[in-house]
XYZ file of C-alpha atoms in Angstrom:
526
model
C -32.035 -25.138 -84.898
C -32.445 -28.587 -83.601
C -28.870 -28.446 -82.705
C -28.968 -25.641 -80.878
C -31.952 -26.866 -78.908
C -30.230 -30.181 -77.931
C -26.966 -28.348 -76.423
C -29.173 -26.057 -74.595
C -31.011 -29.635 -73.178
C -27.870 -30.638 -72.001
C -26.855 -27.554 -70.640
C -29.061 -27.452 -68.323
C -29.438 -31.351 -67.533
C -25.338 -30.601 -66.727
C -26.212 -27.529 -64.310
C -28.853 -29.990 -62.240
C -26.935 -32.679 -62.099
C -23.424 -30.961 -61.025
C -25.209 -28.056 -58.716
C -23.527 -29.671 -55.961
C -20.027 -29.808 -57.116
C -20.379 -26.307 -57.910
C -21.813 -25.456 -54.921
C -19.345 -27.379 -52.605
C -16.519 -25.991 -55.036
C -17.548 -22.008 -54.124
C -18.178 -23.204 -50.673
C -14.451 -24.448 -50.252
C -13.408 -21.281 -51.979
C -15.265 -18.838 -49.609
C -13.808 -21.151 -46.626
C -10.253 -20.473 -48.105
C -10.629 -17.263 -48.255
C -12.124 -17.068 -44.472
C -9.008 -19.258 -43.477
C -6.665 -17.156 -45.305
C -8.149 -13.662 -43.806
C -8.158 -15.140 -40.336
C -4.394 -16.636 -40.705
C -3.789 -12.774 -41.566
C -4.746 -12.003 -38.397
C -2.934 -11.896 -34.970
C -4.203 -14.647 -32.849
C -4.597 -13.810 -29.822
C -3.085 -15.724 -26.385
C -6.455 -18.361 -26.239
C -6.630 -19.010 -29.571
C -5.516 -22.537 -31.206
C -3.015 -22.570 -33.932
C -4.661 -25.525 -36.501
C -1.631 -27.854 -37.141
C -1.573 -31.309 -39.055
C 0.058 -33.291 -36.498
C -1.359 -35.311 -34.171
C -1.202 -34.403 -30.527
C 1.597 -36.346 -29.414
C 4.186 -35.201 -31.315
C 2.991 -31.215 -30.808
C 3.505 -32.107 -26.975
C 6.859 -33.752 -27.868
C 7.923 -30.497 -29.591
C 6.223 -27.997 -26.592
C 8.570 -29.787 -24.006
C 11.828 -30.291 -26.476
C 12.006 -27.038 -28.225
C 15.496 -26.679 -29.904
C 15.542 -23.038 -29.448
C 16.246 -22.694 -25.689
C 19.863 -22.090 -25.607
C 19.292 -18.970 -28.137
C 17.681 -17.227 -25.097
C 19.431 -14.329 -24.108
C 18.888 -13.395 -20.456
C 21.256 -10.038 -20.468
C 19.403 -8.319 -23.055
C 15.988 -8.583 -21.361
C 14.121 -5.506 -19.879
C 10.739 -5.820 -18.724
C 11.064 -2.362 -17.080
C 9.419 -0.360 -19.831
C 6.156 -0.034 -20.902
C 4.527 -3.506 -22.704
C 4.232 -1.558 -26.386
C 5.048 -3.452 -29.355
C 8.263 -1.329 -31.112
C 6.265 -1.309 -34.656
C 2.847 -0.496 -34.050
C 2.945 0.797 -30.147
C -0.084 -1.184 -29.365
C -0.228 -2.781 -25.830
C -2.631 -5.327 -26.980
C -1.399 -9.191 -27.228
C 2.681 -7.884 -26.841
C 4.980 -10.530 -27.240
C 8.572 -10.099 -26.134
C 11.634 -11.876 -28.373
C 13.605 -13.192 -26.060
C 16.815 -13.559 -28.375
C 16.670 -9.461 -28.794
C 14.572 -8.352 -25.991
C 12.530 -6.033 -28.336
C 8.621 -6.412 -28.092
C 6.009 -7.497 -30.662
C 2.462 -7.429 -31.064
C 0.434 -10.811 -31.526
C 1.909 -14.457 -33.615
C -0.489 -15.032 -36.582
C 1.302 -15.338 -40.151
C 1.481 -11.420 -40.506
C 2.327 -10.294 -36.914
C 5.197 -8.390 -36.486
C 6.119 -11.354 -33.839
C 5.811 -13.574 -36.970
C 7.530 -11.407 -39.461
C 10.190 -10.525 -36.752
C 10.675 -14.404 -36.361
C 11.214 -15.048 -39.742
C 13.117 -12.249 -40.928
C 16.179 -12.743 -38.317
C 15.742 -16.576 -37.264
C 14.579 -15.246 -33.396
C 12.401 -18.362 -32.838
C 11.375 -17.653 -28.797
C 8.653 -15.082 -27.875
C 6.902 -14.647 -24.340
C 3.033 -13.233 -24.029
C 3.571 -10.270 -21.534
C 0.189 -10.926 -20.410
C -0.512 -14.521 -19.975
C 3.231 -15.366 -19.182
C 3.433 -18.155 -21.849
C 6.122 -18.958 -24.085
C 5.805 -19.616 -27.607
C 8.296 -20.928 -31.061
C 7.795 -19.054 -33.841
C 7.129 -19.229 -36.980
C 6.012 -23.175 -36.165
C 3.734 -21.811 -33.879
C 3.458 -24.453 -30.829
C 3.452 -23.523 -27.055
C 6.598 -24.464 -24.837
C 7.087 -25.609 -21.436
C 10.138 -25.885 -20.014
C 10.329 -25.321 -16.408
C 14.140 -23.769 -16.959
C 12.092 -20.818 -18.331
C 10.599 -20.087 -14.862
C 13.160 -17.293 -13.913
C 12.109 -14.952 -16.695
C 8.725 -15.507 -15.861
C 9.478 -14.172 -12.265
C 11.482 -11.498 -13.227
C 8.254 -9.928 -14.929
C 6.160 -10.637 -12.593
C 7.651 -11.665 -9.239
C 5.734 -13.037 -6.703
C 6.096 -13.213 -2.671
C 4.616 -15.302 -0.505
C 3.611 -14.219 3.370
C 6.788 -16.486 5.092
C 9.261 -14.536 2.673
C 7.677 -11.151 3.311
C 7.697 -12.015 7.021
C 11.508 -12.753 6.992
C 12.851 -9.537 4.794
C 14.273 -7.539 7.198
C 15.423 -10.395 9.742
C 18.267 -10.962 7.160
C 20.613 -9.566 5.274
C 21.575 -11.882 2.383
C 23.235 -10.565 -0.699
C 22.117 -11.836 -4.002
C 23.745 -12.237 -7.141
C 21.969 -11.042 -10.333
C 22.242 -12.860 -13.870
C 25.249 -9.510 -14.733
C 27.008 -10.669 -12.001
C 26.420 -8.030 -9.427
C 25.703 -8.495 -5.834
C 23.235 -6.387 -4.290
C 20.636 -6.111 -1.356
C 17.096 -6.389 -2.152
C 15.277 -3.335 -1.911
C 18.624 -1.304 -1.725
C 18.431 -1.210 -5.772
C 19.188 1.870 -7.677
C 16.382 3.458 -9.842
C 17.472 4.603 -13.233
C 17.067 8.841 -13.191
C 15.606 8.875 -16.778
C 16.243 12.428 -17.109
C 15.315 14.603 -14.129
C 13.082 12.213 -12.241
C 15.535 12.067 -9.638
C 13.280 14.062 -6.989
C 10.265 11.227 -7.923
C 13.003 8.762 -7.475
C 14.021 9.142 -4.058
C 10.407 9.152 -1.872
C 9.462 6.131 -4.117
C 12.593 4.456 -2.816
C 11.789 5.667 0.823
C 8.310 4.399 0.861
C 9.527 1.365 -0.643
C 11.355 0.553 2.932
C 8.761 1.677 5.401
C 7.869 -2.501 6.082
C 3.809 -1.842 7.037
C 3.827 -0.061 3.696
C 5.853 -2.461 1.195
C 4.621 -5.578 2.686
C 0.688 -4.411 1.709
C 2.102 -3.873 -1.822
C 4.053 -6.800 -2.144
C 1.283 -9.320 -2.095
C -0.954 -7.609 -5.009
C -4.138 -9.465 -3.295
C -4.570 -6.890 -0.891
C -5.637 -4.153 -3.173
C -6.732 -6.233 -6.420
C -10.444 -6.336 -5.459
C -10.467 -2.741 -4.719
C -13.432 -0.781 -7.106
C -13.128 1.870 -8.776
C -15.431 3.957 -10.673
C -15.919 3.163 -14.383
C -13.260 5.655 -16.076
C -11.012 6.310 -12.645
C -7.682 6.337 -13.858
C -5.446 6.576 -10.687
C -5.895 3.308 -9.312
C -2.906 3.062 -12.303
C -0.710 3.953 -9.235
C -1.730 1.782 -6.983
C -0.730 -1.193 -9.544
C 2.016 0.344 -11.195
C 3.619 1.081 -7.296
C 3.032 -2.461 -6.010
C 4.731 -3.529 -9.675
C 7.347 -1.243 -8.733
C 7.832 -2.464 -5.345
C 8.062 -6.326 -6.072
C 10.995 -5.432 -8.868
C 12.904 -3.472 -6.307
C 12.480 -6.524 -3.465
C 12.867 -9.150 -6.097
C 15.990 -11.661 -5.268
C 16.234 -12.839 -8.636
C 16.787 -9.731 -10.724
C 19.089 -10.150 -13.605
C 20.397 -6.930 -12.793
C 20.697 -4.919 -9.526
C 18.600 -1.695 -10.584
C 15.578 -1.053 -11.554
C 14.029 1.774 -14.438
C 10.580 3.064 -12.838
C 9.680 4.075 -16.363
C 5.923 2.532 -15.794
C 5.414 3.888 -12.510
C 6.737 7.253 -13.827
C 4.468 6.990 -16.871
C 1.460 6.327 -14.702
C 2.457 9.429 -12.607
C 2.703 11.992 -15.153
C -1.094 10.886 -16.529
C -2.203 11.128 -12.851
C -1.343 14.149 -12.110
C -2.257 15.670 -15.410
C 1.314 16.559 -16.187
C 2.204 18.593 -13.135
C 4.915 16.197 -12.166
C 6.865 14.970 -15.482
C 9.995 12.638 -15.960
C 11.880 15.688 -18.112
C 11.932 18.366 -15.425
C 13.264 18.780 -12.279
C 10.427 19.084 -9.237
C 10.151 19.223 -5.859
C 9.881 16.324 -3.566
C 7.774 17.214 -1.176
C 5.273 18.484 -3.417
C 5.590 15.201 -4.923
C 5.474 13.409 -1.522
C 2.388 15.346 -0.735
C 0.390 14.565 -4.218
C 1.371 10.719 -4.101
C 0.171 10.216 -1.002
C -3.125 11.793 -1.207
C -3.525 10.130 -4.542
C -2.520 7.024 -3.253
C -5.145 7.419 -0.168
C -7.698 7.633 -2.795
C -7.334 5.485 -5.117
C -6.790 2.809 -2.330
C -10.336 3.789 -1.000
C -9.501 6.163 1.395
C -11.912 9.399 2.022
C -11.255 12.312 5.263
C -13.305 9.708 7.556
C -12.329 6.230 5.968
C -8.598 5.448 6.778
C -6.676 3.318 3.989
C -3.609 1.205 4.484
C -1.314 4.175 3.761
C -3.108 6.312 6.511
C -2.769 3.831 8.994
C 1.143 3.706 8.542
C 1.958 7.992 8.081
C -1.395 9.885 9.611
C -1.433 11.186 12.905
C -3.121 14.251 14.269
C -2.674 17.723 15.718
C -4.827 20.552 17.538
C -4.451 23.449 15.815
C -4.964 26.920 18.007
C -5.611 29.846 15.245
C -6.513 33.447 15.867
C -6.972 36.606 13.321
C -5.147 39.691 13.324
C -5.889 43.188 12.260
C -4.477 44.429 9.713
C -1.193 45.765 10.446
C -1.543 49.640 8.779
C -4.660 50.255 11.445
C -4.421 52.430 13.779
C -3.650 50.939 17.338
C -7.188 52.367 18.784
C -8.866 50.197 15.993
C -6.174 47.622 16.515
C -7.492 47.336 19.761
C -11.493 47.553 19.902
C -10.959 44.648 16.801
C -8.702 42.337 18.948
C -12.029 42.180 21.605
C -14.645 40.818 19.040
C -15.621 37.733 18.564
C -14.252 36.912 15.226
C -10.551 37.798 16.638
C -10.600 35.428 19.279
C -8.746 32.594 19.435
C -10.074 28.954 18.146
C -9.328 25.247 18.699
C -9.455 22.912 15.878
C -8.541 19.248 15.445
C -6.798 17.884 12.152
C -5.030 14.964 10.687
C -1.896 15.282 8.660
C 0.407 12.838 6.960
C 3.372 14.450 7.446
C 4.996 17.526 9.580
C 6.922 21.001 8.304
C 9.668 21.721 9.717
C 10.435 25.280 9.388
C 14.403 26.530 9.392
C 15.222 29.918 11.041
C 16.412 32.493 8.378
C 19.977 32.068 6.729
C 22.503 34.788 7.218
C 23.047 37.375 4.304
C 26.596 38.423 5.056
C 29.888 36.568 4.863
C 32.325 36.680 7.522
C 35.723 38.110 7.967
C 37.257 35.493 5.288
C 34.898 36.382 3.060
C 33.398 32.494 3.516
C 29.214 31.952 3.447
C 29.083 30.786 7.698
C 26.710 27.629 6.733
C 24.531 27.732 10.253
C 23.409 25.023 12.272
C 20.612 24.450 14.237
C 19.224 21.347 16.923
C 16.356 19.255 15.766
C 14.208 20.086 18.920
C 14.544 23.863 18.139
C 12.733 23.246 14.531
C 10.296 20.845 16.869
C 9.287 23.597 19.105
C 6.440 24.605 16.419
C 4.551 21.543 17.984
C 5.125 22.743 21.596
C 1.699 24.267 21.636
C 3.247 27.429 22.813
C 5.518 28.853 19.919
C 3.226 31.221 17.696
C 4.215 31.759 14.224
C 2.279 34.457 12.124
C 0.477 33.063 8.706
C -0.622 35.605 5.740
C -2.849 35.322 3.320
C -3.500 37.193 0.174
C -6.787 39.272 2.591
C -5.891 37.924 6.264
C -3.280 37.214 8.973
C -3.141 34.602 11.936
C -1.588 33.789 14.320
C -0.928 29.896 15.015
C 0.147 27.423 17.264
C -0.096 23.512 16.919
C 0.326 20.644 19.814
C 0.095 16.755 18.838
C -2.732 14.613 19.382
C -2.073 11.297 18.329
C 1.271 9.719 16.806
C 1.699 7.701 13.415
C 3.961 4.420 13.192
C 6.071 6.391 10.860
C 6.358 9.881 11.028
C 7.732 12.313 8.296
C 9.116 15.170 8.654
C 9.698 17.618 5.642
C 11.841 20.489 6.581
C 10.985 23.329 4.521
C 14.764 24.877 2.257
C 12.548 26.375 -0.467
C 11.263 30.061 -0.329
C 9.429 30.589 -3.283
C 8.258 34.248 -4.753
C 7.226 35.599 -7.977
C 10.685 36.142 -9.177
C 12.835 33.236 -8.475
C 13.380 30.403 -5.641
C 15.548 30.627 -2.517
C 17.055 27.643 -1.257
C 18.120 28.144 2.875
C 21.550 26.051 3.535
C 21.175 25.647 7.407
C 22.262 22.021 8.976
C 19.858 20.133 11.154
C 21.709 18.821 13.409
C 19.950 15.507 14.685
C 20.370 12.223 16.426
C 19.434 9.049 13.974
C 18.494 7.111 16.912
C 16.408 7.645 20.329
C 14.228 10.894 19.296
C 11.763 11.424 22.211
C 8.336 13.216 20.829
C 6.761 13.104 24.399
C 6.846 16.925 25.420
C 4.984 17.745 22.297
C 1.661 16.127 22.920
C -1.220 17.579 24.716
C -1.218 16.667 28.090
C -4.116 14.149 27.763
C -2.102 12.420 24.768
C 0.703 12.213 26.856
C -1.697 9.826 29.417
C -2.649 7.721 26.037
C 0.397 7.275 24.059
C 2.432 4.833 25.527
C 5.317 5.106 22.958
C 6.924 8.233 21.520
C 10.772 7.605 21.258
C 11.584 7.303 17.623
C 14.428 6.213 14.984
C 15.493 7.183 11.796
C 15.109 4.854 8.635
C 15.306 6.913 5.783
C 16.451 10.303 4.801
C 16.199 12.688 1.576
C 18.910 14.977 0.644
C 19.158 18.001 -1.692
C 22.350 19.118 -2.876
C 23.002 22.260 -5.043
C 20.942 24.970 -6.754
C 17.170 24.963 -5.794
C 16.361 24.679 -9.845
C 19.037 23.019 -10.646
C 20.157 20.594 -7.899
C 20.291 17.053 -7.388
C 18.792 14.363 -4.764
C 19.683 11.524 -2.973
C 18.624 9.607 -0.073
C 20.070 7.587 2.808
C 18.383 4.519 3.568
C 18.604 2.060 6.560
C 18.308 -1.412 5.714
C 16.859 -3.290 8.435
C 17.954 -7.108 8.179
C 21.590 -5.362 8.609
C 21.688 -2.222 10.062
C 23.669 -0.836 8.294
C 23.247 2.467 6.314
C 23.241 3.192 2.528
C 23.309 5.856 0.084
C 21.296 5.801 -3.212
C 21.947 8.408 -6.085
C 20.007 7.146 -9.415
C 21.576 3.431 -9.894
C 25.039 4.582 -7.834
C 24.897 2.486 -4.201
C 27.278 2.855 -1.523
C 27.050 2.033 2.326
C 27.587 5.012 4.713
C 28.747 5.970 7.546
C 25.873 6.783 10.372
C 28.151 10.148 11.195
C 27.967 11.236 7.996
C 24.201 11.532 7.765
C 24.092 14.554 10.079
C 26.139 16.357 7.940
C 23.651 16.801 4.854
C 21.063 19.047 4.196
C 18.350 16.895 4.812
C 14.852 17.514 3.365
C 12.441 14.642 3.841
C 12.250 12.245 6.689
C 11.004 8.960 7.828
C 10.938 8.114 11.168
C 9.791 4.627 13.144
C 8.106 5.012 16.296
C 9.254 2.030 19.076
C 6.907 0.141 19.091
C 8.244 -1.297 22.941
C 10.983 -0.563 25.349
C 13.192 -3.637 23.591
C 12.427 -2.480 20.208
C 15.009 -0.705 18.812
C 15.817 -0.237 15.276
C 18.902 -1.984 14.326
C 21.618 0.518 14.118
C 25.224 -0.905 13.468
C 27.591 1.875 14.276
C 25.015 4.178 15.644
């Protein structure tokens, strides 16, 4: 018993007297544990990496990395969405740029990490905060040979380059060896996003236009509401726009896979990268939803409105409904609601509307394809022609004269006949000058006064070739700094002929208004 007691004495004189070693012994346990959950974790772009050396030789090893000449500059994309290829999170992506694949975060179980380890790729870059990193040591590197990859992701344009774009026509050399013109780049048709493809590559050379969306300053400090989702375009088209005027591309096209992206969760899935649409509904959604999310309401113009919108009277009358009797016909036409009224409105671009396509072949048994002038399609703005509108209850009859004229002006001339069975596609030619289009004699006498310049010139124009469901598009383009013409299909670029433009069946548009008597749009063979 008196043993027992005296153990027990000591027992607890041991407890006092070492509490703090056990204490400070669970403390450094519980602080392992901490360090080895957090080193667990993916570390995110501001955080510190704890190392053991001293500061000097981590900044020796930042600016000396011995990993440089693994980088592999053909096998990089930054085209596609910035998802990590294991768990599809966009949050802290890293790209390897040995591989080109993309991985999220760089702690000590990242996929980065793991990635790094597992194959010997030992250079990443942060998508987001354009810094380079070695993995698995874990250091920062700066090396300013690294500075072309970092434009190619995010290029950058200062107000003396924009200003000189189209007073030059310099070819460049990307890093595959291909020479091309910047903004004359072919976008990659994913699967049948060809009709998207083509009016983002026109809008991409109308110059007011692409210059606001080179310089992402201009819209960056527009607001939103909390939630608004389709100010996505407006960042995801001034993205797109920098890659396809970039000079130091490693390759000479560009995959609009982002802006595409961004476009089918706009427009709730209406226009979508796996089926075929139509371009000028496409034309007209983008460029409402571009008005929009740039800040644009019916009174507030935005800087797309100020480039495309001009405006037209509009002269509309109701007619009786053709089954009535012509006594009824009659006392209806003298009321009040059957006379004709005078409206004003803006529009963004005008429909051209083709006369009807012959149904008979001739004596060879040959489809004649017809032809008809420009200025005969025109004549709907004449304020005299009257065309007759129905609706599912009512009919009108219409006629429209110009107000005011837009710096650009789009036509769309309307091939497509749609009905509840199927969709006819009319053939006819416009036949039309590319240079020297006078608009005068369609303005209302008073605009005529006020618009000094009307005379127009063609810089870009959208063909459709084939089947209406089943067809394909391309687009002509005039590149300014050389005036010279050029076709784009997908990533296929060729130069063309001016002569040759007339002969397509064009469906969208773009014209320049002269802005003076000596400014003319630089033609070369025109």
């Amino acid at each position: 018993m008196v043993f027992a007691s005296l153990l027990t004495k000591i027992n607890v004189i041991c407890k006092i007297n070492l509490c703090p070693f056990y204490n400070s012994t669970k403390n450094n346990k519980n602080e392992m544990a901490t360090l080895k959950r957090e080193s667990e974790l993916d570390l995110d772009e501001d955080d510190e990496v704890p190392v053991k050396i001293g500061r000097s030789s981590e900044d020796r090893r930042s600016r000396h990395c011995p990993y440089l000449d693994t980088i592999n500059r053909s096998v990089l994309d930054f085209d596609f969405e910035k998802l990590c290829s294991i768990s599809l999170s966009h949050i802290n992506v890293y790209a390897c740029l040995i591989c080109g694949k993309y991985f999220q975060g760089r702690g000590l179980k990242s996929h980065a990490y793991t990635h790094s380890v597992q194959f010997t790729h030992h250079v990443f870059l942060n998508l987001h905060t354009l810094k380079f990193y070695c993995l698995p040591d874990n250091y920062e590197i700066i090396d300013s040979s690294l500075e072309d990859i970092t434009y190619v992701l995010k290029p950058t344009f200062t107000k003396q380059h924009i200003t000189g774009l189209d007073k030059q026509g310099k070819l460049y050399r990307a890093y595959d060896g291909t020479t091309y013109l910047p903004g004359i780049v072919g976008l990659n048709n994913i699967k049948a996003n060809d009709y998207a493809n083509v009016v983002l590559q026109a809008l991409s050379n109308v110059p007011p236009l692409r210059n606001y969306f080179l310089e992402e300053e201009n819209y960056r400090g527009i607001r939103r509401p909390p939630g608004d989702i389709m100010f996505l375009l407006v960042q995801r088209f001034g993205e797109l726009m920098r890659k396809l005027w970039n000079p130091r591309n490693f390759k000479a096209h560009v995959s609009p896979h982002e802006m595409l992206q961004a476009v089918v969760l706009c427009s709730k899935k209406n226009f979508q990268i796996t089926k075929q649409g139509d371009a000028v509904d496409f034309l007209s959604w983008f460029m409402n939803a571009l008005h929009g999310a740039l800040g644009g309401t019916k009174k507030k113009p935005s800087s797309l409105t100020k480039v495309f919108q001009g405006s037209m009277r509009i002269f509309s009358k109701k007619l009786p409904h053709p089954d009535l009797p012509p006594e009824e016909k009659e006392a209806l036409l003298l009321k009040e609601e059957y006379q004709e009224v005078m409206s004003e409105s803006t529009f963004l671009f005008l429909t051209l509307d083709l006369p009807t396509a012959p149904l008979y072949k001739d004596e060879k048994e040959q489809l004649i394809i017809p032809q008809v002038p420009l200025f005969n399609i025109l004549a709907k703005f004449n304020g005299i022609t009257e065309k007759e509108y129905k609706t599912y209850k009512e009919n009108f009859l219409k006629r429209f004269q110009l107000l005011k004229l837009p710096p650009y002006l789009i036509f769309c001339i309307k091939r497509f006949t749609k009905n509840n069975f199927f969709v006819e596609k009319n053939p006819t030619i416009v036949n039309f000058p590319i240079t020297n289009v006078d608009l005068r004699e369609y303005l209302t006498e008073e605009a005529q006064v006020t618009e000094k310049n009307t005379t127009y010139d063609l810089v870009a124009n959208v063909v459709h070739d084939g089947k209406p469901t089943e067809g394909a598009y391309r687009i002509h383009v005039l590149h300014h700094g050389t005036g010279k013409w050029y076709e784009l299909q997908d990533l296929q670029v060729t130069d063309i002929l001016p002569q040759m433009i007339t002969l397509s069946e064009a469906y969208i548009q773009i014209w320049k208004r002269r802005e003076s008597e000596d400014d003319q749009t630089n033609h070369t063979g025109a």
